[in-house]
Amino acid sequence: MTGAIAAPTEQALAQAARRLADGMLVAFPTETVYGLGANAADAQAVARIFAAKRRPADHPVIVHLRGADDLRGWARSVPPAAAALARAFWPGPLTLVLPRAPQVLDVVTGGQDSVGLRVPAHPVARALLEAFAAAGGTGIAAPSANRFGHVSPTTAQHVADDLGDAVPLILDGGPCPVGIESTIVAFTGDTPQLLRPGGVPLHALARVLGRAPRGGGEAPRAPGTLASHYAPRTPALLVPADALRAELAQLAARDERVAVLARSVAPPPGFDGAWRAAPSDADGYARELYAALRALDAAGADALLVEAPPDDAAWLAVHDRLARATHGIDDDRD
Ligand code: TXA
Ligand code: MG
């Protein structure tokens, strides 16, 4: 069956919930990125996710729930600080890694003693979770609906482009409003730990926790080297704004075809490559980032130059994704 993109009508949602209950995959929008969903209580169904993504089987997946009331079926304990974050940010782009309940499948946790849990805010994700509950389910396991190693999808078409025939049903909720993945905070040690910056900014976590979680340091410095493995297929390079024009001139002198994701810099006169001007605010930039990387990657250029955004805390999650895209530092390309 080919990957069918469907409007999220009541009928499509009911069909999607039935598919999930039957052990099949459904791709659906969340406010962060599109997810590739399966019944988290069905080991064979979750295994289908790994096959479709071609993702190593020992990587844990996030379980999506209707609300914090469903936590008790999945988490063995919920520390007060985790409960406070859930109250503050659910539904929303926050994943809590908590001690797993005994019945949670190894295929979901990657064999770890913890499980990642999130209550998404997107109306289509919420409607799907409700319909799934009506069909007898609770948690939907869902990593980002991209091929392993590729940029996460923020439209239904991105999912179809990446996974095509591997996903018989893709619910279309339009472009994802956050555009980058959820913030992940782990409660598996003595203090909360930031595992991944994302849709909930650090300062918002710090406001609720009383201080920033461990691992929530400052934005990483922009790496400036060309890498051999990264999310876009075109070799990508992060370039400081004040060095972008000079870098372009050098590449032009070598007759290289260039794609550029700019933010403040305008294209030089006579530039004939692919150029995208990204929004100058961090939220707008995050929203468009993956679509921009996909579009620029499709230009088939020799090099993809990304103008480095500002280095302050508001850009932490964007810097994290750009470092992965340009430096090949990601050994975890989920
Ligand atoms: O925004 C998101 O979180 C999206 C949407 C679909 O919800 N999902 C997503 O899933 O980004 P994925 O699988 O692409 O990334 C999940 C990350 C992985 O890096 C995984 O290792 C980590 O979460 N993770 C999940 N469960 C974990 C656990 N028990 N312990 C540590 N890390 C965990
Ligand atoms: Mg992913």
CSV table of C-alpha atoms and ligand atoms in Angstrom, one decimal:
chain,number,residue,atom,x,y,z
A,1,MET,CA,0.0,0.0,0.0
A,2,THR,CA,1.3,3.5,-0.7
A,3,GLY,CA,1.6,6.2,1.9
A,4,ALA,CA,-1.7,7.9,1.9
A,5,ILE,CA,-2.0,11.4,3.2
A,6,ALA,CA,-5.4,11.9,4.8
A,7,ALA,CA,-7.2,14.9,6.2
A,8,PRO,CA,-7.9,14.4,9.9
A,9,THR,CA,-11.7,13.9,9.6
A,10,GLU,CA,-13.6,12.0,12.3
A,11,GLN,CA,-13.7,9.0,9.9
A,12,ALA,CA,-9.9,9.1,9.2
A,13,LEU,CA,-9.2,9.4,13.0
A,14,ALA,CA,-11.4,6.4,13.8
A,15,GLN,CA,-9.7,4.4,11.0
A,16,ALA,CA,-6.3,5.5,12.3
A,17,ALA,CA,-7.2,4.4,15.9
A,18,ARG,CA,-8.4,1.0,14.6
A,19,ARG,CA,-5.1,0.6,12.7
A,20,LEU,CA,-3.1,1.4,15.8
A,21,ALA,CA,-5.2,-1.1,17.8
A,22,ASP,CA,-4.6,-3.7,15.1
A,23,GLY,CA,-0.8,-3.3,15.4
A,24,MET,CA,-0.3,-1.1,12.3
A,25,LEU,CA,1.6,2.2,11.9
A,26,VAL,CA,0.0,5.6,11.6
A,27,ALA,CA,2.0,8.9,11.0
A,28,PHE,CA,0.4,11.9,12.7
A,29,PRO,CA,1.2,15.6,13.4
A,30,THR,CA,2.4,16.9,16.8
A,31,GLU,CA,3.2,20.5,17.6
A,32,THR,CA,6.9,19.7,17.3
A,33,VAL,CA,7.4,17.3,14.4
A,34,TYR,CA,5.4,14.5,12.8
A,35,GLY,CA,5.5,11.2,14.7
A,36,LEU,CA,5.4,7.6,13.4
A,37,GLY,CA,3.0,6.0,15.8
A,38,ALA,CA,2.3,2.4,17.0
A,39,ASN,CA,0.5,0.9,19.9
A,40,ALA,CA,3.1,1.2,22.7
A,41,ALA,CA,1.7,-1.9,24.4
A,42,ASP,CA,2.3,-4.1,21.4
A,43,ALA,CA,5.9,-5.3,20.9
A,44,GLN,CA,5.3,-6.3,17.2
A,45,ALA,CA,3.7,-3.0,16.4
A,46,VAL,CA,6.6,-1.0,17.9
A,47,ALA,CA,9.1,-3.3,16.0
A,48,ARG,CA,7.4,-2.1,12.8
A,49,ILE,CA,8.4,1.5,13.6
A,50,PHE,CA,12.1,0.4,13.7
A,51,ALA,CA,11.7,-1.4,10.4
A,52,ALA,CA,10.0,1.5,8.7
A,53,LYS,CA,12.6,4.0,9.9
A,54,ARG,CA,15.5,1.6,9.5
A,55,ARG,CA,16.5,2.6,13.0
A,56,PRO,CA,18.6,0.5,15.3
A,57,ALA,CA,16.4,-1.5,17.6
A,58,ASP,CA,18.0,-0.5,20.9
A,59,HIS,CA,17.0,3.2,20.6
A,60,PRO,CA,14.1,4.0,23.0
A,61,VAL,CA,10.9,5.7,21.7
A,62,ILE,CA,8.8,8.3,23.4
A,63,VAL,CA,5.3,7.2,24.5
A,64,HIS,CA,2.5,9.8,23.8
A,65,LEU,CA,-0.3,10.0,26.3
A,66,ARG,CA,-3.7,11.8,26.6
A,67,GLY,CA,-2.8,13.5,29.9
A,68,ALA,CA,-0.8,13.2,33.1
A,69,ASP,CA,-3.6,11.0,34.5
A,70,ASP,CA,-2.3,8.2,32.2
A,71,LEU,CA,1.2,8.4,33.7
A,72,ARG,CA,0.6,5.7,36.3
A,73,GLY,CA,0.3,3.0,33.7
A,74,TRP,CA,3.8,3.9,32.4
A,75,ALA,CA,5.9,5.4,35.1
A,76,ARG,CA,6.7,3.6,38.4
A,77,SER,CA,7.1,6.9,40.2
A,78,VAL,CA,6.7,10.6,39.4
A,79,PRO,CA,9.1,12.9,41.4
A,80,PRO,CA,7.4,16.1,42.5
A,81,ALA,CA,9.7,18.2,40.2
A,82,ALA,CA,8.6,16.1,37.2
A,83,ALA,CA,4.9,16.5,38.2
A,84,ALA,CA,5.5,20.2,38.4
A,85,LEU,CA,6.9,20.3,34.8
A,86,ALA,CA,4.0,18.2,33.6
A,87,ARG,CA,1.5,20.6,35.2
A,88,ALA,CA,3.3,23.6,33.6
A,89,PHE,CA,4.0,22.3,30.1
A,90,TRP,CA,1.6,19.5,29.3
A,91,PRO,CA,0.1,19.3,26.8
A,92,GLY,CA,3.1,20.6,25.0
A,93,PRO,CA,6.6,20.1,23.7
A,94,LEU,CA,8.1,18.4,26.8
A,95,THR,CA,9.2,14.8,27.2
A,96,LEU,CA,9.8,13.4,30.7
A,97,VAL,CA,12.1,10.4,31.2
A,98,LEU,CA,10.8,8.6,34.3
A,99,PRO,CA,11.4,5.3,36.0
A,100,ARG,CA,9.4,2.8,33.9
A,101,ALA,CA,6.5,0.8,35.2
A,102,PRO,CA,7.1,-2.9,35.2
A,103,GLN,CA,4.8,-3.7,32.2
A,104,VAL,CA,6.4,-1.2,29.8
A,105,LEU,CA,8.0,-3.2,26.9
A,106,ASP,CA,11.8,-3.4,26.4
A,107,VAL,CA,11.3,-2.5,22.8
A,108,VAL,CA,9.9,0.9,23.9
A,109,THR,CA,12.6,1.6,26.5
A,110,GLY,CA,15.5,0.2,24.6
A,111,GLY,CA,15.9,-2.1,27.6
A,112,GLN,CA,16.5,0.7,30.0
A,113,ASP,CA,14.8,1.2,33.3
A,114,SER,CA,13.3,4.4,32.2
A,115,VAL,CA,10.6,5.5,29.7
A,116,GLY,CA,10.1,8.8,27.8
A,117,LEU,CA,6.6,10.2,28.1
A,118,ARG,CA,4.9,13.1,26.5
A,119,VAL,CA,1.5,14.7,26.2
A,120,PRO,CA,1.3,16.4,22.8
A,121,ALA,CA,-0.7,19.6,22.3
A,122,HIS,CA,-1.5,19.3,18.6
A,123,PRO,CA,-5.3,18.9,18.2
A,124,VAL,CA,-4.9,16.1,15.7
A,125,ALA,CA,-2.5,14.2,18.0
A,126,ARG,CA,-5.0,14.7,20.9
A,127,ALA,CA,-7.9,13.6,18.8
A,128,LEU,CA,-6.0,10.5,17.7
A,129,LEU,CA,-5.1,9.7,21.4
A,130,GLU,CA,-8.8,10.0,22.3
A,131,ALA,CA,-9.9,7.8,19.4
A,132,PHE,CA,-7.2,5.3,20.4
A,133,ALA,CA,-8.4,5.3,24.0
A,134,ALA,CA,-11.9,4.6,22.7
A,135,ALA,CA,-10.5,1.6,20.9
A,136,GLY,CA,-9.0,0.3,24.1
A,137,GLY,CA,-5.4,1.7,23.9
A,138,THR,CA,-3.5,4.2,26.0
A,139,GLY,CA,0.0,5.1,24.8
A,140,ILE,CA,1.2,5.7,21.3
A,141,ALA,CA,4.9,5.1,20.8
A,142,ALA,CA,6.2,7.6,18.3
A,143,PRO,CA,9.6,8.7,17.2
A,144,SER,CA,9.9,11.4,14.5
A,145,ALA,CA,8.5,10.1,11.3
A,146,ASN,CA,11.7,10.4,9.3
A,147,ARG,CA,14.1,7.8,7.9
A,148,PHE,CA,16.8,7.2,10.5
A,149,GLY,CA,19.6,9.8,10.0
A,150,HIS,CA,17.4,12.3,8.2
A,151,VAL,CA,15.9,15.6,9.2
A,152,SER,CA,12.7,15.3,11.1
A,153,PRO,CA,9.4,15.9,9.1
A,154,THR,CA,7.3,19.0,9.8
A,155,THR,CA,4.7,18.4,7.1
A,156,ALA,CA,2.7,15.3,5.9
A,157,GLN,CA,4.5,15.5,2.6
A,158,HIS,CA,7.9,15.3,4.3
A,159,VAL,CA,6.7,12.0,5.9
A,160,ALA,CA,5.6,10.7,2.5
A,161,ASP,CA,8.9,11.7,0.9
A,162,ASP,CA,10.9,9.9,3.6
A,163,LEU,CA,8.8,6.8,4.4
A,164,GLY,CA,6.4,6.5,1.4
A,165,ASP,CA,5.2,2.9,1.2
A,166,ALA,CA,6.3,2.1,4.7
A,167,VAL,CA,3.4,4.1,6.2
A,168,PRO,CA,0.0,3.3,4.9
A,169,LEU,CA,-1.7,6.3,6.6
A,170,ILE,CA,-0.4,9.8,7.3
A,171,LEU,CA,-2.8,12.2,9.0
A,172,ASP,CA,-2.3,15.7,7.7
A,173,GLY,CA,-2.3,18.4,10.3
A,174,GLY,CA,-0.5,21.1,8.3
A,175,PRO,CA,3.0,22.4,9.1
A,176,CYS,CA,4.0,21.8,12.7
A,177,PRO,CA,3.8,25.0,14.7
A,178,VAL,CA,7.0,24.4,16.9
A,179,GLY,CA,9.1,22.8,14.2
A,180,ILE,CA,11.8,21.2,16.3
A,181,GLU,CA,11.5,18.2,18.7
A,182,SER,CA,10.4,18.3,22.3
A,183,THR,CA,12.7,19.2,25.2
A,184,ILE,CA,13.6,16.0,27.1
A,185,VAL,CA,14.2,16.1,30.8
A,186,ALA,CA,15.3,13.0,32.7
A,187,PHE,CA,14.4,12.2,36.3
A,188,THR,CA,16.5,9.1,36.7
A,189,GLY,CA,19.2,10.5,38.9
A,190,ASP,CA,19.4,12.8,41.9
A,191,THR,CA,18.7,15.9,39.9
A,192,PRO,CA,16.7,16.7,36.7
A,193,GLN,CA,18.9,16.4,33.6
A,194,LEU,CA,18.4,18.0,30.2
A,195,LEU,CA,18.8,15.3,27.6
A,196,ARG,CA,17.8,17.4,24.6
A,197,PRO,CA,16.9,21.1,24.3
A,198,GLY,CA,13.7,21.6,22.3
A,199,GLY,CA,10.3,23.3,22.2
A,200,VAL,CA,10.2,24.3,25.9
A,201,PRO,CA,13.0,26.8,26.4
A,202,LEU,CA,15.5,26.4,29.3
A,203,HIS,CA,14.4,29.5,31.1
A,204,ALA,CA,10.9,28.2,31.3
A,205,LEU,CA,12.1,24.9,32.8
A,206,ALA,CA,14.3,26.9,35.2
A,207,ARG,CA,11.3,29.0,36.3
A,208,VAL,CA,9.4,25.9,37.4
A,209,LEU,CA,12.3,23.9,38.7
A,210,GLY,CA,13.9,26.8,40.6
A,211,ARG,CA,17.1,26.4,38.5
A,212,ALA,CA,18.2,25.1,35.2
A,213,PRO,CA,18.4,21.3,34.9
A,214,ARG,CA,21.8,19.7,34.8
A,215,GLY,CA,23.2,19.6,31.3
A,216,GLY,CA,21.4,22.9,30.5
A,217,GLY,CA,24.5,25.0,30.0
A,218,GLU,CA,25.0,27.7,27.5
A,219,ALA,CA,24.5,27.3,23.8
A,220,PRO,CA,27.3,25.4,22.1
A,221,ARG,CA,29.8,27.4,20.2
A,222,ALA,CA,29.2,27.3,16.4
A,223,PRO,CA,31.4,24.6,15.0
A,224,GLY,CA,33.0,25.6,11.7
A,225,THR,CA,34.2,22.5,10.1
A,226,LEU,CA,32.9,20.5,7.1
A,227,ALA,CA,31.6,17.1,8.2
A,228,SER,CA,31.1,13.9,6.3
A,229,HIS,CA,27.9,12.6,8.0
A,230,TYR,CA,24.9,14.7,8.9
A,231,ALA,CA,21.2,15.1,8.5
A,232,PRO,CA,21.1,16.9,5.1
A,233,ARG,CA,22.8,15.0,2.4
A,234,THR,CA,24.6,18.0,1.1
A,235,PRO,CA,27.8,18.8,3.0
A,236,ALA,CA,26.7,21.5,5.4
A,237,LEU,CA,28.8,24.2,7.1
A,238,LEU,CA,27.9,26.7,9.8
A,239,VAL,CA,29.3,30.1,9.1
A,240,PRO,CA,29.4,33.2,11.2
A,241,ALA,CA,27.3,36.0,9.7
A,242,ASP,CA,30.3,38.3,9.2
A,243,ALA,CA,32.2,35.5,7.3
A,244,LEU,CA,29.4,34.4,5.0
A,245,ARG,CA,30.0,36.7,2.1
A,246,ALA,CA,33.7,35.8,2.0
A,247,GLU,CA,33.0,32.1,2.2
A,248,LEU,CA,30.5,32.5,-0.7
A,249,ALA,CA,33.1,34.4,-2.8
A,250,GLN,CA,35.6,31.6,-2.2
A,251,LEU,CA,33.2,28.9,-3.2
A,252,ALA,CA,32.1,30.9,-6.3
A,253,ALA,CA,35.7,31.2,-7.3
A,254,ARG,CA,36.0,27.4,-7.2
A,255,ASP,CA,32.8,27.1,-9.3
A,256,GLU,CA,31.0,25.3,-6.5
A,257,ARG,CA,27.2,25.2,-6.5
A,258,VAL,CA,26.0,26.6,-3.2
A,259,ALA,CA,22.8,26.5,-1.1
A,260,VAL,CA,22.4,29.1,1.7
A,261,LEU,CA,20.2,29.3,4.7
A,262,ALA,CA,20.7,32.9,5.7
A,263,ARG,CA,19.2,34.9,8.5
A,264,SER,CA,20.5,38.5,8.4
A,265,VAL,CA,22.8,38.4,5.4
A,266,ALA,CA,21.3,39.3,1.9
A,267,PRO,CA,22.4,37.4,-1.2
A,268,PRO,CA,25.4,38.9,-2.9
A,269,PRO,CA,24.8,40.4,-6.4
A,270,GLY,CA,24.8,37.8,-9.1
A,271,PHE,CA,24.4,34.9,-6.6
A,272,ASP,CA,22.9,32.0,-8.6
A,273,GLY,CA,22.5,29.2,-6.1
A,274,ALA,CA,19.6,28.3,-3.8
A,275,TRP,CA,18.9,30.9,-1.1
A,276,ARG,CA,16.5,30.8,1.8
A,277,ALA,CA,16.1,33.8,4.2
A,278,ALA,CA,15.1,32.3,7.6
A,279,PRO,CA,13.1,34.3,10.2
A,280,SER,CA,15.3,36.3,12.5
A,281,ASP,CA,13.5,35.3,15.8
A,282,ALA,CA,14.3,31.9,17.4
A,283,ASP,CA,10.8,30.6,17.4
A,284,GLY,CA,10.1,31.5,13.8
A,285,TYR,CA,13.5,30.1,12.8
A,286,ALA,CA,12.9,26.8,14.6
A,287,ARG,CA,9.4,26.5,12.9
A,288,GLU,CA,10.9,26.7,9.4
A,289,LEU,CA,14.3,25.1,10.0
A,290,TYR,CA,13.6,21.5,8.9
A,291,ALA,CA,11.6,22.5,5.8
A,292,ALA,CA,14.3,24.9,4.8
A,293,LEU,CA,17.0,22.2,5.2
A,294,ARG,CA,15.0,19.8,3.2
A,295,ALA,CA,14.3,22.3,0.4
A,296,LEU,CA,18.0,23.4,0.3
A,297,ASP,CA,19.2,19.8,0.3
A,298,ALA,CA,17.0,19.1,-2.7
A,299,ALA,CA,18.8,21.9,-4.7
A,300,GLY,CA,21.6,19.4,-5.2
A,301,ALA,CA,24.3,21.9,-4.3
A,302,ASP,CA,28.0,21.0,-3.5
A,303,ALA,CA,27.8,22.8,-0.2
A,304,LEU,CA,25.1,24.1,2.1
A,305,LEU,CA,26.1,27.1,4.1
A,306,VAL,CA,24.1,28.0,7.2
A,307,GLU,CA,24.5,31.5,8.7
A,308,ALA,CA,25.1,31.0,12.4
A,309,PRO,CA,22.3,32.4,14.5
A,310,PRO,CA,23.0,34.4,17.7
A,311,ASP,CA,24.8,32.6,20.5
A,312,ASP,CA,22.4,33.3,23.3
A,313,ALA,CA,20.1,31.0,25.4
A,314,ALA,CA,17.0,31.6,23.3
A,315,TRP,CA,18.8,29.8,20.4
A,316,LEU,CA,20.0,26.7,22.4
A,317,ALA,CA,17.7,24.2,20.7
A,318,VAL,CA,18.3,25.7,17.2
A,319,HIS,CA,22.1,25.5,17.8
A,320,ASP,CA,21.8,21.9,18.9
A,321,ARG,CA,20.0,21.0,15.7
A,322,LEU,CA,22.3,23.0,13.5
A,323,ALA,CA,25.4,21.4,15.2
A,324,ARG,CA,23.9,18.0,14.3
A,325,ALA,CA,23.1,19.1,10.8
A,326,THR,CA,26.5,20.6,10.1
A,327,HIS,CA,29.0,18.8,12.2
A,328,GLY,CA,28.0,15.2,12.2
A,329,ILE,CA,28.2,15.2,16.0
A,330,ASP,CA,25.0,13.3,16.3
A,331,ASP,CA,25.5,9.7,17.1
A,332,ASP,CA,21.8,9.4,17.8
A,333,ARG,CA,20.0,10.3,14.6
A,334,ASP,CA,16.5,9.4,15.7
B,1,TXA,O1,9.0,16.1,19.7
B,1,TXA,C1,9.3,14.9,19.8
B,1,TXA,O2,9.8,14.5,20.9
B,1,TXA,C2,8.9,14.0,18.7
B,1,TXA,C3,7.4,13.9,18.5
B,1,TXA,C4,7.0,12.9,17.5
B,1,TXA,O3,6.9,13.6,19.8
B,1,TXA,N1,9.5,12.7,18.9
B,1,TXA,C5,10.9,12.5,18.8
B,1,TXA,O4,11.2,11.2,19.0
B,1,TXA,O5,11.7,13.4,18.6
B,1,TXA,P1,12.6,10.6,18.5
B,1,TXA,O6,12.5,9.1,18.7
B,1,TXA,O7,13.0,11.0,17.2
B,1,TXA,O8,13.6,11.1,19.6
B,1,TXA,C6,13.4,10.7,20.9
B,1,TXA,C7,14.6,10.9,21.7
B,1,TXA,C8,15.7,9.9,21.3
B,1,TXA,O9,16.9,10.6,21.3
B,1,TXA,C9,15.7,8.9,22.4
B,1,TXA,O10,17.0,8.4,22.6
B,1,TXA,C10,15.2,9.7,23.6
B,1,TXA,O11,14.2,10.5,23.1
B,1,TXA,N2,14.6,8.9,24.6
B,1,TXA,C11,13.4,8.2,24.5
B,1,TXA,N3,13.2,7.5,25.6
B,1,TXA,C12,14.2,7.6,26.4
B,1,TXA,C13,14.7,7.1,27.6
B,1,TXA,N4,13.9,6.2,28.3
B,1,TXA,N5,15.9,7.5,28.1
B,1,TXA,C14,16.6,8.3,27.4
B,1,TXA,N6,16.3,8.9,26.3
B,1,TXA,C15,15.1,8.5,25.7
B,2,MG,MG,13.9,11.9,15.6
